PDB file of C-alpha atoms in Angstrom:
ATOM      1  CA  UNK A   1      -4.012 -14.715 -57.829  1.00 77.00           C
ATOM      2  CA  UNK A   2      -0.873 -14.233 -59.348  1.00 87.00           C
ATOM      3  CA  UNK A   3       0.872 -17.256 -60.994  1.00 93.00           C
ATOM      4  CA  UNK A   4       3.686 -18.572 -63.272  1.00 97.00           C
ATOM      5  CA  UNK A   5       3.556 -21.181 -65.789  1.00 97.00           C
ATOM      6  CA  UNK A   6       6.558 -22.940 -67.023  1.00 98.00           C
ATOM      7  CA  UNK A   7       5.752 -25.713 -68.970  1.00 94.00           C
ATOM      8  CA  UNK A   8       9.228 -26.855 -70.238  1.00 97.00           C
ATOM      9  CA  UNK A   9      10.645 -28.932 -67.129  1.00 96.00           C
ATOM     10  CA  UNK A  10      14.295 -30.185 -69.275  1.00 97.00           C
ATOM     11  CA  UNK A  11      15.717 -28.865 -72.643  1.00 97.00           C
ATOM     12  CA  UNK A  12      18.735 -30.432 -73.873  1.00 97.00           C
ATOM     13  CA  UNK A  13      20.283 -28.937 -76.955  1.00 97.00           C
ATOM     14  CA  UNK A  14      23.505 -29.177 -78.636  1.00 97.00           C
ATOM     15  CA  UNK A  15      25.996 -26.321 -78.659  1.00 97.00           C
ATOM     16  CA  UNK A  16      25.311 -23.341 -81.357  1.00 97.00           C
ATOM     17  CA  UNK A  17      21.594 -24.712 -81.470  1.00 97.00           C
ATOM     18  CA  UNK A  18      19.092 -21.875 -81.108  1.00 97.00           C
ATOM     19  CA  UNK A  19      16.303 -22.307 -77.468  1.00 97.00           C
ATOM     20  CA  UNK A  20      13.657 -20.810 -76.294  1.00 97.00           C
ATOM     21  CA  UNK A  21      11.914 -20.978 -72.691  1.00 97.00           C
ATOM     22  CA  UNK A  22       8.736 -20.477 -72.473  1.00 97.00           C
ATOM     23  CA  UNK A  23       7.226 -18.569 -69.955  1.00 98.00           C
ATOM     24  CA  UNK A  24       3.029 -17.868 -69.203  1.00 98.00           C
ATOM     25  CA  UNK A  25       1.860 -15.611 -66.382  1.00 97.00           C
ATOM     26  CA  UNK A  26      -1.445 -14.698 -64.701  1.00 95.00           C
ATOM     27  CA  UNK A  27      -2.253 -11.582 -62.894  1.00 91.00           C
ATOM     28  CA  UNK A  28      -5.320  -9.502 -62.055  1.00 87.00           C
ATOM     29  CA  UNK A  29      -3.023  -6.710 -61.855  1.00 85.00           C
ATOM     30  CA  UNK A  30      -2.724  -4.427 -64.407  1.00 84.00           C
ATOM     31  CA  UNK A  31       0.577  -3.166 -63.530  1.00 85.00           C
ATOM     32  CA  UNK A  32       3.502  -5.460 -62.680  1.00 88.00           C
ATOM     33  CA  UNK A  33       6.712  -6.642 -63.794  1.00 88.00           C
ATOM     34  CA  UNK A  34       8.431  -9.534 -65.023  1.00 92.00           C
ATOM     35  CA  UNK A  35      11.959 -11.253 -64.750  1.00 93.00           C
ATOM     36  CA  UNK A  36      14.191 -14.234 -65.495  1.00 95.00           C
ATOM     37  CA  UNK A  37      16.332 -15.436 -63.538  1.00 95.00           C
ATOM     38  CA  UNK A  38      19.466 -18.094 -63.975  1.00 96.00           C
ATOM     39  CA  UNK A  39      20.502 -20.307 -61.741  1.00 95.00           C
ATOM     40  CA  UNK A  40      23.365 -22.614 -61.623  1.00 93.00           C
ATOM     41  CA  UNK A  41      24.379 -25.202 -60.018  1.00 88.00           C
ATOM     42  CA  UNK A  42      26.401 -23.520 -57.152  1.00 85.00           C
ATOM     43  CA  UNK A  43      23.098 -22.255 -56.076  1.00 87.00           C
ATOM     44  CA  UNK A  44      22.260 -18.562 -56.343  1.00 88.00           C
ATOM     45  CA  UNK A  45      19.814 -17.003 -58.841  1.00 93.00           C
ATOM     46  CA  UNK A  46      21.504 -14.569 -61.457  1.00 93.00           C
ATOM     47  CA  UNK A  47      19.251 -11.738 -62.361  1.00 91.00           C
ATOM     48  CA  UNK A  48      18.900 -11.460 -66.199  1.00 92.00           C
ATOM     49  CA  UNK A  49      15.893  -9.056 -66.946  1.00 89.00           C
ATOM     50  CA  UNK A  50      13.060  -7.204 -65.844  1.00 87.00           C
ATOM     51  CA  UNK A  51      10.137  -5.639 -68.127  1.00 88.00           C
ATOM     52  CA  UNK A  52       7.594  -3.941 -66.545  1.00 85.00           C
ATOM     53  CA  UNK A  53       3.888  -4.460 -68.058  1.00 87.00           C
ATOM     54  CA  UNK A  54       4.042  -1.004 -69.679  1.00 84.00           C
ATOM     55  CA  UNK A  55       7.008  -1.783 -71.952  1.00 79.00           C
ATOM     56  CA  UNK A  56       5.739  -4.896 -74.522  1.00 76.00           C
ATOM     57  CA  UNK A  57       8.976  -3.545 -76.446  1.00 75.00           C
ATOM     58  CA  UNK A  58      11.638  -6.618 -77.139  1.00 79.00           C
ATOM     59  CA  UNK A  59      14.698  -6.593 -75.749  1.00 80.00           C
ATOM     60  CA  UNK A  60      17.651  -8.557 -77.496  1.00 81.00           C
ATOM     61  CA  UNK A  61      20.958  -8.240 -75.205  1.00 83.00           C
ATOM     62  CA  UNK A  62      24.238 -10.497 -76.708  1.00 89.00           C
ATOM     63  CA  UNK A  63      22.946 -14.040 -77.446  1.00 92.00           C
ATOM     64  CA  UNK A  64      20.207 -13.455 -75.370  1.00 93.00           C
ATOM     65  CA  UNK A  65      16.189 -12.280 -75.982  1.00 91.00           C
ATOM     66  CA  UNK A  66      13.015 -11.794 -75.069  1.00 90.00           C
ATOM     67  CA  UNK A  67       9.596 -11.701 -76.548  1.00 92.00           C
ATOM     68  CA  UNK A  68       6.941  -9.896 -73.822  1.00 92.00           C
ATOM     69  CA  UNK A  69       3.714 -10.695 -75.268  1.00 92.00           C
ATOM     70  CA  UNK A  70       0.741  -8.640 -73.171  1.00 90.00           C
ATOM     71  CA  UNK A  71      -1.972 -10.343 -75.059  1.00 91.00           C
ATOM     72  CA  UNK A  72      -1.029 -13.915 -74.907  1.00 94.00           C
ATOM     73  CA  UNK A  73       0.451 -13.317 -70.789  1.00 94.00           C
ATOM     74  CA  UNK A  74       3.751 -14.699 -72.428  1.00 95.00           C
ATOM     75  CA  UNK A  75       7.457 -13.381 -71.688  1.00 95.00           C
ATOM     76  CA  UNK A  76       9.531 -15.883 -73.495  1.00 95.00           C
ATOM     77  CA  UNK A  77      13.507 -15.959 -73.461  1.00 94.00           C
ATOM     78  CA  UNK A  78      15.753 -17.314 -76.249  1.00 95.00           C
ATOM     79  CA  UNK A  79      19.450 -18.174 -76.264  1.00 95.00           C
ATOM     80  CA  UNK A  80      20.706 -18.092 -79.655  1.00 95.00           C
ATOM     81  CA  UNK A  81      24.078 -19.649 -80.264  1.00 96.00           C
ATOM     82  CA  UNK A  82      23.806 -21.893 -77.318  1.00 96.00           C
ATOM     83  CA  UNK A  83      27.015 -22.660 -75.205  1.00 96.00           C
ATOM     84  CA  UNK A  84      27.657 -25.661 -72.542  1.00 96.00           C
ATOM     85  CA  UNK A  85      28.157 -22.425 -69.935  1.00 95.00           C
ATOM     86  CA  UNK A  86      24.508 -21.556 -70.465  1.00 96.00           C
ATOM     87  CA  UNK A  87      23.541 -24.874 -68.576  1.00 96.00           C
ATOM     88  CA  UNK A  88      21.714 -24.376 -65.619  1.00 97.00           C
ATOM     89  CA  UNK A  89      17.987 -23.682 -64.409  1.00 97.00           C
ATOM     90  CA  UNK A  90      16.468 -20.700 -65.803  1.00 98.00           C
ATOM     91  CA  UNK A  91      13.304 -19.214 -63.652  1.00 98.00           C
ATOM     92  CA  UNK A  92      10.648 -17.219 -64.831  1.00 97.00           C
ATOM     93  CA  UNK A  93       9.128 -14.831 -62.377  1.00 95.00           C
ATOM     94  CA  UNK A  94       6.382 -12.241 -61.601  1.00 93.00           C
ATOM     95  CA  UNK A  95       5.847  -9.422 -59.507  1.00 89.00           C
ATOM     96  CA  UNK A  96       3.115  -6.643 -58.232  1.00 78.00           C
ATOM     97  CA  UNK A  97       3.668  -3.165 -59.314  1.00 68.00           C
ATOM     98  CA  UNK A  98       4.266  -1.662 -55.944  1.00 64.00           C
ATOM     99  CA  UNK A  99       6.171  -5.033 -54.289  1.00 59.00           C
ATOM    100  CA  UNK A 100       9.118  -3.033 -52.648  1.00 55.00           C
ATOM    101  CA  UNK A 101      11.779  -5.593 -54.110  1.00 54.00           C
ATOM    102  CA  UNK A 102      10.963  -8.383 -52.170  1.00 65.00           C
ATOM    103  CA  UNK A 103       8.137 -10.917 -53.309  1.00 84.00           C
ATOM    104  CA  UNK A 104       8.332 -12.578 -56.436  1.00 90.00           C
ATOM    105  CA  UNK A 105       6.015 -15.408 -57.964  1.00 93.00           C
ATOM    106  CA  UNK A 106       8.986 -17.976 -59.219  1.00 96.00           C
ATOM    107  CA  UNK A 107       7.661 -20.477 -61.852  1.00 97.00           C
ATOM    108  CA  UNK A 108       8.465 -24.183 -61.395  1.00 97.00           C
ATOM    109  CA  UNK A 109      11.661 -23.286 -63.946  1.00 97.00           C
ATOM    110  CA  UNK A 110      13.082 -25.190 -66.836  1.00 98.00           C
ATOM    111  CA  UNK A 111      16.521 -27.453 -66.765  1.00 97.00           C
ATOM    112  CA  UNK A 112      18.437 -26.527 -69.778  1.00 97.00           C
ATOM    113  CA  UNK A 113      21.155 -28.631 -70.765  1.00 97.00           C
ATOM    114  CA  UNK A 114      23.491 -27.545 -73.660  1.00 97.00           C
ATOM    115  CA  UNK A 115      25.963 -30.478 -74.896  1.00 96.00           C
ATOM    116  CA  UNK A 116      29.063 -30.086 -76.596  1.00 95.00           C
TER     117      UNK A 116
ATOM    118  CA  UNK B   1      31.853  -5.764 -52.942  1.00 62.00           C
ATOM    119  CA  UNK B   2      30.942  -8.963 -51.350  1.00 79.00           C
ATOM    120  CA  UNK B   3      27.486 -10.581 -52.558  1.00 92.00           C
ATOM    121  CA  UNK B   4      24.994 -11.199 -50.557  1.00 95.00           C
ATOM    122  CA  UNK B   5      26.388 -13.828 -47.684  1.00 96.00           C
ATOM    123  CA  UNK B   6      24.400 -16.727 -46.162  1.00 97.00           C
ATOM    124  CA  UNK B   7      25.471 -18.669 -43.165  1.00 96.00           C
ATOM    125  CA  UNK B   8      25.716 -21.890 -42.760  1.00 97.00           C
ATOM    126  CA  UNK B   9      25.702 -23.327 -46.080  1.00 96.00           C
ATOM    127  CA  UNK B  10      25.003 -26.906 -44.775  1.00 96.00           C
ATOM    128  CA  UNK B  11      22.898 -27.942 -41.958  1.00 96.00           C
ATOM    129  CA  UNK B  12      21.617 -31.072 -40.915  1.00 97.00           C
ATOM    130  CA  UNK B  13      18.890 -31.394 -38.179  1.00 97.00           C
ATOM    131  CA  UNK B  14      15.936 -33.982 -36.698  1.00 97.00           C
ATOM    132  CA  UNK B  15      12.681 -33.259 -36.550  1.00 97.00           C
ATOM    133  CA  UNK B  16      11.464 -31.603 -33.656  1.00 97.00           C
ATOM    134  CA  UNK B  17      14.805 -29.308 -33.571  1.00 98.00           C
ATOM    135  CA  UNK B  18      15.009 -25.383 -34.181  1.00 98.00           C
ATOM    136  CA  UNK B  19      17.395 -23.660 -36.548  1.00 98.00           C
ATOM    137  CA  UNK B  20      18.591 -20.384 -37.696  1.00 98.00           C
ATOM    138  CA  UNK B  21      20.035 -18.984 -40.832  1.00 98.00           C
ATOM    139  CA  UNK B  22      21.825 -15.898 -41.236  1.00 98.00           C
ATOM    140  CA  UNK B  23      22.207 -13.497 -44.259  1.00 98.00           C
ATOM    141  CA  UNK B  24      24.130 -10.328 -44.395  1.00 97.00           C
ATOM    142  CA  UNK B  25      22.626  -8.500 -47.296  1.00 95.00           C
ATOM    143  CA  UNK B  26      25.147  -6.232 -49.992  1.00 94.00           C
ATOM    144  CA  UNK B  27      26.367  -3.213 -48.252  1.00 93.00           C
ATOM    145  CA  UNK B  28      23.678  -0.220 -48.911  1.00 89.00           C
ATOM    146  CA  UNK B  29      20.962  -2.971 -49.408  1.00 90.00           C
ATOM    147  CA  UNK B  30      18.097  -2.281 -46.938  1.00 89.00           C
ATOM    148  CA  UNK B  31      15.901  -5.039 -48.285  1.00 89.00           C
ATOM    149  CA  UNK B  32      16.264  -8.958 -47.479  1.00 92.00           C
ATOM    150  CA  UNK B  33      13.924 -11.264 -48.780  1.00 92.00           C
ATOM    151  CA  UNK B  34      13.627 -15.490 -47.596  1.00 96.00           C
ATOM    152  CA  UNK B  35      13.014 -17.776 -50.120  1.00 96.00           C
ATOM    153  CA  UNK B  36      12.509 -21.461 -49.604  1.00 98.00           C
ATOM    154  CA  UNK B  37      13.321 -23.556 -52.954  1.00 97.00           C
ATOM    155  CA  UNK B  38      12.514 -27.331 -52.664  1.00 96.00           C
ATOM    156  CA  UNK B  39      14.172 -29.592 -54.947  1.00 93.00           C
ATOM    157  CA  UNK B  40      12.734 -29.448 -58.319  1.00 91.00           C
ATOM    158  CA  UNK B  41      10.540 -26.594 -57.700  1.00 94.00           C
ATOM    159  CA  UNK B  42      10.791 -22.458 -57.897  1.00 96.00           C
ATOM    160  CA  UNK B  43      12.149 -20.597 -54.744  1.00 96.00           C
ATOM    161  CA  UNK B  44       8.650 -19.383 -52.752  1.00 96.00           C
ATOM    162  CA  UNK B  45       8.370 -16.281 -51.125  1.00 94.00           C
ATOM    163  CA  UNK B  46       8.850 -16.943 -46.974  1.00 95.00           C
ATOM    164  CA  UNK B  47       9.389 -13.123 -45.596  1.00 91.00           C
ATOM    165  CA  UNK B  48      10.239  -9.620 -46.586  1.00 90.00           C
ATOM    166  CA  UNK B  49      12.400  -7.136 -44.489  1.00 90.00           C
ATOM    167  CA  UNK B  50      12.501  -3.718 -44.977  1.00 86.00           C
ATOM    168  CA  UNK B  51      14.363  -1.000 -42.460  1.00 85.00           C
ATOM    169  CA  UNK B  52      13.710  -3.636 -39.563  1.00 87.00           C
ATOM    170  CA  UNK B  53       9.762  -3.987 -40.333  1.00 88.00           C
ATOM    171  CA  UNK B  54       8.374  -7.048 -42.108  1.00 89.00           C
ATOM    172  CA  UNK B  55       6.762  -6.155 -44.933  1.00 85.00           C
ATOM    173  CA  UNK B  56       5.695  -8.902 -46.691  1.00 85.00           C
ATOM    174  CA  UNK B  57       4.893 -12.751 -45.256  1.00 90.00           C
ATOM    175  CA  UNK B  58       4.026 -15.620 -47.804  1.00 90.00           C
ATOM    176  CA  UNK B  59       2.094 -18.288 -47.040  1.00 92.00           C
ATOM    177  CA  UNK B  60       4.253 -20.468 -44.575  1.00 96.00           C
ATOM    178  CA  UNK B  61       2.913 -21.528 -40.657  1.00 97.00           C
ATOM    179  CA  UNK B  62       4.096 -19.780 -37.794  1.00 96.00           C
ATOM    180  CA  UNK B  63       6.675 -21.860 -37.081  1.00 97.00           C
ATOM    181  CA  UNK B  64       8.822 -19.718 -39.480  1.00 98.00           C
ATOM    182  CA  UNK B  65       9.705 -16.352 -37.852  1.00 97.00           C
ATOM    183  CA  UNK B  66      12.232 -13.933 -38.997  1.00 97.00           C
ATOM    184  CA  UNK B  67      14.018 -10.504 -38.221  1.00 96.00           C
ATOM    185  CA  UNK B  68      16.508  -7.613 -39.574  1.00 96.00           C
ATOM    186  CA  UNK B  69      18.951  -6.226 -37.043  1.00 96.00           C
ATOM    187  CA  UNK B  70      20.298  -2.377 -37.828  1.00 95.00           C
ATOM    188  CA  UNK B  71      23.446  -3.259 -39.614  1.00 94.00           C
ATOM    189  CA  UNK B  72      20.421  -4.841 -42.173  1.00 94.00           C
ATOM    190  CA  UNK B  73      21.533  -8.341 -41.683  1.00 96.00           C
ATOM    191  CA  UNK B  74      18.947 -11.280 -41.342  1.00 97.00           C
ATOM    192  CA  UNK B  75      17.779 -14.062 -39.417  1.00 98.00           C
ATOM    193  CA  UNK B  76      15.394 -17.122 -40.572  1.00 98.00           C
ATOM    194  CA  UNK B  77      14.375 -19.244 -37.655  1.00 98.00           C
ATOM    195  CA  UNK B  78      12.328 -22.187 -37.990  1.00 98.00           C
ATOM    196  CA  UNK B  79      10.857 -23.940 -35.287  1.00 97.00           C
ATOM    197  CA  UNK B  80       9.767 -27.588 -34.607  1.00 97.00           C
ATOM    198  CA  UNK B  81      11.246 -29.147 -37.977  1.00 98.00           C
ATOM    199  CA  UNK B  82       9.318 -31.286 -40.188  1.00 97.00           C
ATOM    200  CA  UNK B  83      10.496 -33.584 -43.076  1.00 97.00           C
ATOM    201  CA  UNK B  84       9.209 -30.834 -45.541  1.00 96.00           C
ATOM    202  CA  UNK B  85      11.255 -28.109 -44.405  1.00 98.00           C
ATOM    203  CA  UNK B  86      14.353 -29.627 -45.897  1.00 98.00           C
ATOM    204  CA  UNK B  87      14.760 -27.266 -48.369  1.00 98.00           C
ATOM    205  CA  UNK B  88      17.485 -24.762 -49.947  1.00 97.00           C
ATOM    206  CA  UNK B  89      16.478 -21.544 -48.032  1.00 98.00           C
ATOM    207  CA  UNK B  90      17.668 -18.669 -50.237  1.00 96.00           C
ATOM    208  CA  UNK B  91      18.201 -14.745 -49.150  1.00 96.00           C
ATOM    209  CA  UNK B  92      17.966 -12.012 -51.575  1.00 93.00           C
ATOM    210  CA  UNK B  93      18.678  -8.300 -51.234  1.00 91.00           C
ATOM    211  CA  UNK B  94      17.667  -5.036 -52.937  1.00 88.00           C
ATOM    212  CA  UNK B  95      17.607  -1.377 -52.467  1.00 81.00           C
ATOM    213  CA  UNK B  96      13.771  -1.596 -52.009  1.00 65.00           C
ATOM    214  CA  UNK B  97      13.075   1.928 -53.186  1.00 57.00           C
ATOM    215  CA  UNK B  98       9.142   1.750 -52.759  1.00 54.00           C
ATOM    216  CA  UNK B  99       7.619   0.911 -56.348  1.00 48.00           C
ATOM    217  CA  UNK B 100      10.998   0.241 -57.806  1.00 54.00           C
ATOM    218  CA  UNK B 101      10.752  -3.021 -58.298  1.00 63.00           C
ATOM    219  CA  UNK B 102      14.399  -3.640 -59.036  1.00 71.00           C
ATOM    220  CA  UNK B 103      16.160  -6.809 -59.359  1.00 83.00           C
ATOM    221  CA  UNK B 104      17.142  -9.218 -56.423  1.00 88.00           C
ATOM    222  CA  UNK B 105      20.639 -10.304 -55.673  1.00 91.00           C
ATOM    223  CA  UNK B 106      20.468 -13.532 -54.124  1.00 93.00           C
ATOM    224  CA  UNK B 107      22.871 -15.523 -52.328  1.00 94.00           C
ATOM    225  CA  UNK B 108      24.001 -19.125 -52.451  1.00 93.00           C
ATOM    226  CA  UNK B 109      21.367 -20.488 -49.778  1.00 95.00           C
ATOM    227  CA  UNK B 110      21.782 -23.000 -46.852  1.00 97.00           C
ATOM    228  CA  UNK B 111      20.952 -26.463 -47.225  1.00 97.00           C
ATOM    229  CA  UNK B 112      18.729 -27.250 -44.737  1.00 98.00           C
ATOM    230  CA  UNK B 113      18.207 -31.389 -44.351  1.00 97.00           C
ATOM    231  CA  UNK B 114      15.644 -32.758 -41.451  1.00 97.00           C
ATOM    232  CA  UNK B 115      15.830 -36.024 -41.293  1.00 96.00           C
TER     233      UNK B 115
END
Protein backbone atom coordinates (compact mmCIF):
# COMPACT_ATOMS: atom_id res chain seq x y z
CA UNK A 1 0.00 0.00 0.00
CA UNK A 2 1.06 3.25 -0.83
CA UNK A 3 1.40 5.86 1.99
CA UNK A 4 2.69 9.32 3.12
CA UNK A 5 4.28 10.26 6.24
CA UNK A 6 4.41 13.74 7.46
CA UNK A 7 5.53 13.94 10.75
CA UNK A 8 5.81 17.76 11.29
CA UNK A 9 2.03 18.80 12.08
CA UNK A 10 3.07 23.01 12.90
CA UNK A 11 6.40 24.89 12.19
CA UNK A 12 6.59 28.34 13.23
CA UNK A 13 9.68 30.24 12.25
CA UNK A 14 10.66 33.75 12.12
CA UNK A 15 11.14 35.59 8.84
CA UNK A 16 14.69 34.99 6.93
CA UNK A 17 14.99 31.72 9.15
CA UNK A 18 15.92 28.71 7.02
CA UNK A 19 12.82 25.30 7.17
CA UNK A 20 12.61 22.22 6.12
CA UNK A 21 9.46 19.77 5.77
CA UNK A 22 9.92 16.59 6.03
CA UNK A 23 8.38 14.22 3.97
CA UNK A 24 8.57 9.90 4.15
CA UNK A 25 6.80 7.72 1.61
CA UNK A 26 6.04 4.01 1.13
CA UNK A 27 5.42 2.24 -2.05
CA UNK A 28 5.76 -1.28 -3.45
CA UNK A 29 6.05 0.35 -6.68
CA UNK A 30 9.08 0.78 -8.22
CA UNK A 31 8.11 3.50 -10.44
CA UNK A 32 6.14 6.53 -9.24
CA UNK A 33 6.30 10.07 -8.64
CA UNK A 34 6.30 12.54 -6.04
CA UNK A 35 4.94 16.18 -5.38
CA UNK A 36 4.37 19.04 -2.95
CA UNK A 37 1.82 20.87 -2.86
CA UNK A 38 0.92 24.46 -1.03
CA UNK A 39 -2.02 25.36 0.20
CA UNK A 40 -3.30 28.51 1.62
CA UNK A 41 -5.75 29.60 3.37
CA UNK A 42 -8.27 30.57 0.56
CA UNK A 43 -8.35 26.93 -0.09
CA UNK A 44 -6.85 25.49 -3.26
CA UNK A 45 -3.63 23.42 -3.47
CA UNK A 46 -0.71 25.17 -5.48
CA UNK A 47 1.36 22.69 -7.34
CA UNK A 48 5.11 23.17 -6.52
CA UNK A 49 7.03 20.02 -7.83
CA UNK A 50 7.02 16.71 -9.14
CA UNK A 51 10.11 14.14 -9.30
CA UNK A 52 9.56 11.03 -10.67
CA UNK A 53 11.42 7.93 -8.88
CA UNK A 54 13.97 7.79 -11.72
CA UNK A 55 15.38 11.29 -11.14
CA UNK A 56 17.06 11.25 -7.25
CA UNK A 57 18.75 14.52 -8.81
CA UNK A 58 18.03 17.80 -6.42
CA UNK A 59 16.24 20.41 -7.56
CA UNK A 60 16.80 24.00 -6.00
CA UNK A 61 14.20 26.58 -7.70
CA UNK A 62 14.40 30.48 -6.01
CA UNK A 63 14.23 30.08 -2.19
CA UNK A 64 12.90 26.88 -2.60
CA UNK A 65 14.49 22.96 -2.55
CA UNK A 66 14.29 19.63 -2.46
CA UNK A 67 16.27 16.68 -1.32
CA UNK A 68 14.69 13.18 -3.06
CA UNK A 69 16.33 10.58 -1.14
CA UNK A 70 15.47 6.88 -2.87
CA UNK A 71 17.17 5.03 -0.13
CA UNK A 72 15.79 6.57 2.94
CA UNK A 73 11.86 6.94 0.95
CA UNK A 74 12.45 10.73 1.85
CA UNK A 75 11.55 13.85 -0.48
CA UNK A 76 12.15 16.72 1.81
CA UNK A 77 11.44 20.52 0.89
CA UNK A 78 13.28 23.56 2.33
CA UNK A 79 12.43 27.25 2.22
CA UNK A 80 15.44 29.21 2.72
CA UNK A 81 14.99 32.86 3.50
CA UNK A 82 11.59 32.36 4.90
CA UNK A 83 8.85 35.09 4.28
CA UNK A 84 5.33 35.66 6.23
CA UNK A 85 3.78 34.94 2.41
CA UNK A 86 5.14 31.41 2.64
CA UNK A 87 2.52 30.68 5.48
CA UNK A 88 0.19 28.17 4.70
CA UNK A 89 -0.13 24.21 4.66
CA UNK A 90 2.33 22.51 2.61
CA UNK A 91 1.28 18.72 1.45
CA UNK A 92 3.42 16.07 0.54
CA UNK A 93 2.09 13.61 -1.95
CA UNK A 94 2.60 10.32 -3.89
CA UNK A 95 1.57 8.80 -6.94
CA UNK A 96 1.66 5.38 -9.19
CA UNK A 97 3.64 5.49 -12.29
CA UNK A 98 0.84 5.01 -14.72
CA UNK A 99 -2.05 7.09 -12.47
CA UNK A 100 -3.46 9.16 -15.49
CA UNK A 101 -3.30 12.52 -13.37
CA UNK A 102 -5.84 11.83 -11.07
CA UNK A 103 -5.07 9.86 -7.71
CA UNK A 104 -2.67 11.07 -5.40
CA UNK A 105 -1.72 9.74 -1.79
CA UNK A 106 -1.80 13.35 0.20
CA UNK A 107 0.13 13.15 3.55
CA UNK A 108 -1.56 14.52 6.69
CA UNK A 109 0.59 17.98 5.73
CA UNK A 110 2.49 20.36 7.91
CA UNK A 111 1.18 24.05 9.15
CA UNK A 112 3.98 26.39 8.60
CA UNK A 113 3.82 29.61 10.15
CA UNK A 114 6.49 32.29 9.31
CA UNK A 115 6.36 35.49 11.76
CA UNK A 116 7.57 38.76 11.07
CA UNK B 1 -7.72 31.46 -18.46
CA UNK B 2 -10.04 30.84 -15.66
CA UNK B 3 -8.83 28.11 -12.98
CA UNK B 4 -10.49 25.40 -12.31
CA UNK B 5 -14.21 26.57 -10.94
CA UNK B 6 -16.20 24.88 -8.14
CA UNK B 7 -19.77 25.59 -7.36
CA UNK B 8 -21.17 26.34 -4.52
CA UNK B 9 -18.49 27.35 -2.31
CA UNK B 10 -20.68 27.06 0.86
CA UNK B 11 -23.30 24.61 1.62
CA UNK B 12 -25.02 23.74 4.59
CA UNK B 13 -27.24 20.57 4.85
CA UNK B 14 -28.93 17.90 7.61
CA UNK B 15 -28.32 14.62 7.70
CA UNK B 16 -30.34 12.49 5.71
CA UNK B 17 -30.27 15.23 2.72
CA UNK B 18 -28.54 14.82 -0.84
CA UNK B 19 -26.18 17.31 -2.42
CA UNK B 20 -24.31 18.10 -5.48
CA UNK B 21 -21.17 19.92 -6.33
CA UNK B 22 -20.15 21.14 -9.55
CA UNK B 23 -16.65 21.74 -11.11
CA UNK B 24 -15.87 23.01 -14.50
CA UNK B 25 -12.35 21.88 -15.09
CA UNK B 26 -9.54 24.48 -17.13
CA UNK B 27 -10.46 24.68 -20.70
CA UNK B 28 -8.50 21.69 -22.66
CA UNK B 29 -8.42 19.73 -19.30
CA UNK B 30 -10.06 16.30 -19.88
CA UNK B 31 -9.28 15.03 -16.41
CA UNK B 32 -11.28 15.93 -13.05
CA UNK B 33 -10.37 14.43 -9.98
CA UNK B 34 -12.72 14.68 -6.27
CA UNK B 35 -10.94 15.09 -3.33
CA UNK B 36 -12.46 15.19 0.10
CA UNK B 37 -10.08 17.12 2.73
CA UNK B 38 -11.37 17.00 6.38
CA UNK B 39 -10.18 19.53 8.67
CA UNK B 40 -6.74 18.89 9.76
CA UNK B 41 -6.10 16.12 7.48
CA UNK B 42 -4.70 15.62 3.60
CA UNK B 43 -7.32 15.85 0.72
CA UNK B 44 -8.25 11.83 -0.07
CA UNK B 45 -8.79 10.60 -3.32
CA UNK B 46 -12.96 10.25 -3.89
CA UNK B 47 -13.19 9.73 -7.95
CA UNK B 48 -11.33 10.10 -11.18
CA UNK B 49 -12.90 11.22 -14.57
CA UNK B 50 -11.43 10.78 -17.66
CA UNK B 51 -13.27 11.47 -21.31
CA UNK B 52 -16.68 10.69 -19.44
CA UNK B 53 -15.42 7.16 -17.94
CA UNK B 54 -14.46 6.82 -14.28
CA UNK B 55 -11.27 5.75 -13.99
CA UNK B 56 -10.28 5.65 -10.70
CA UNK B 57 -12.66 5.28 -7.28
CA UNK B 58 -11.00 5.58 -3.73
CA UNK B 59 -12.21 4.06 -0.96
CA UNK B 60 -15.54 5.98 -0.09
CA UNK B 61 -19.32 4.01 0.21
CA UNK B 62 -21.67 4.16 -2.45
CA UNK B 63 -23.39 6.85 -1.33
CA UNK B 64 -20.84 9.04 -3.24
CA UNK B 65 -21.49 8.88 -7.02
CA UNK B 66 -20.09 11.10 -9.60
CA UNK B 67 -20.07 11.98 -13.45
CA UNK B 68 -18.33 14.12 -16.41
CA UNK B 69 -20.69 15.62 -18.96
CA UNK B 70 -19.00 16.35 -22.69
CA UNK B 71 -18.11 19.93 -22.18
CA UNK B 72 -15.69 17.92 -19.29
CA UNK B 73 -17.39 19.54 -16.42
CA UNK B 74 -18.18 17.54 -13.13
CA UNK B 75 -20.64 16.52 -10.74
CA UNK B 76 -20.10 15.08 -7.00
CA UNK B 77 -23.31 13.84 -5.52
CA UNK B 78 -23.56 12.52 -2.18
CA UNK B 79 -26.39 10.83 -0.88
CA UNK B 80 -27.95 10.33 2.62
CA UNK B 81 -25.50 12.80 4.58
CA UNK B 82 -23.76 11.86 7.63
CA UNK B 83 -21.94 14.08 10.23
CA UNK B 84 -18.58 12.89 8.62
CA UNK B 85 -19.15 14.07 5.28
CA UNK B 86 -18.72 17.66 6.32
CA UNK B 87 -15.75 18.16 4.65
CA UNK B 88 -13.95 20.65 2.05
CA UNK B 89 -14.61 18.64 -1.20
CA UNK B 90 -11.86 19.74 -3.61
CA UNK B 91 -11.78 19.26 -7.69
CA UNK B 92 -8.64 19.07 -9.56
CA UNK B 93 -7.95 18.97 -13.29
CA UNK B 94 -5.19 17.77 -15.64
CA UNK B 95 -4.52 16.92 -19.17
CA UNK B 96 -4.39 13.19 -18.14
CA UNK B 97 -2.10 12.13 -20.95
CA UNK B 98 -1.91 8.30 -19.93
CA UNK B 99 1.45 7.82 -17.84
CA UNK B 100 2.06 11.51 -17.67
CA UNK B 101 1.58 12.00 -14.44
CA UNK B 102 1.49 15.77 -14.57
CA UNK B 103 0.54 18.13 -11.96
CA UNK B 104 -3.10 18.85 -10.71
CA UNK B 105 -4.71 22.23 -10.75
CA UNK B 106 -7.11 22.32 -8.09
CA UNK B 107 -9.79 24.59 -7.29
CA UNK B 108 -10.96 26.38 -4.17
CA UNK B 109 -13.45 23.51 -2.94
CA UNK B 110 -17.02 23.72 -1.45
CA UNK B 111 -17.59 23.66 2.08
CA UNK B 112 -19.80 21.12 2.72
CA UNK B 113 -21.33 21.32 6.61
CA UNK B 114 -24.05 18.47 7.77
CA UNK B 115 -25.22 19.23 10.74
Amino acid sequence: AQKVTQAQTEISVVEKEDVTLDCVYETRDTTYYLFWYKQPPSGELVFLIRRNSFDEQNEISGRYSWNFQKSTSSFNFTITASQVVDSAVYFCALSEIYNQGGKLIFGQGTELSVKP
Amino acid sequence: DAGVTQSPTHLIKTRGQQVTLRCSPISGHKSVSWYQQVLGQGPQFIFQYYEKEERGRGNFPDRFSARQFPNYSSELNVNALLLGDSALYLCASSLAARGSNEKLFFGSGTQLSVL
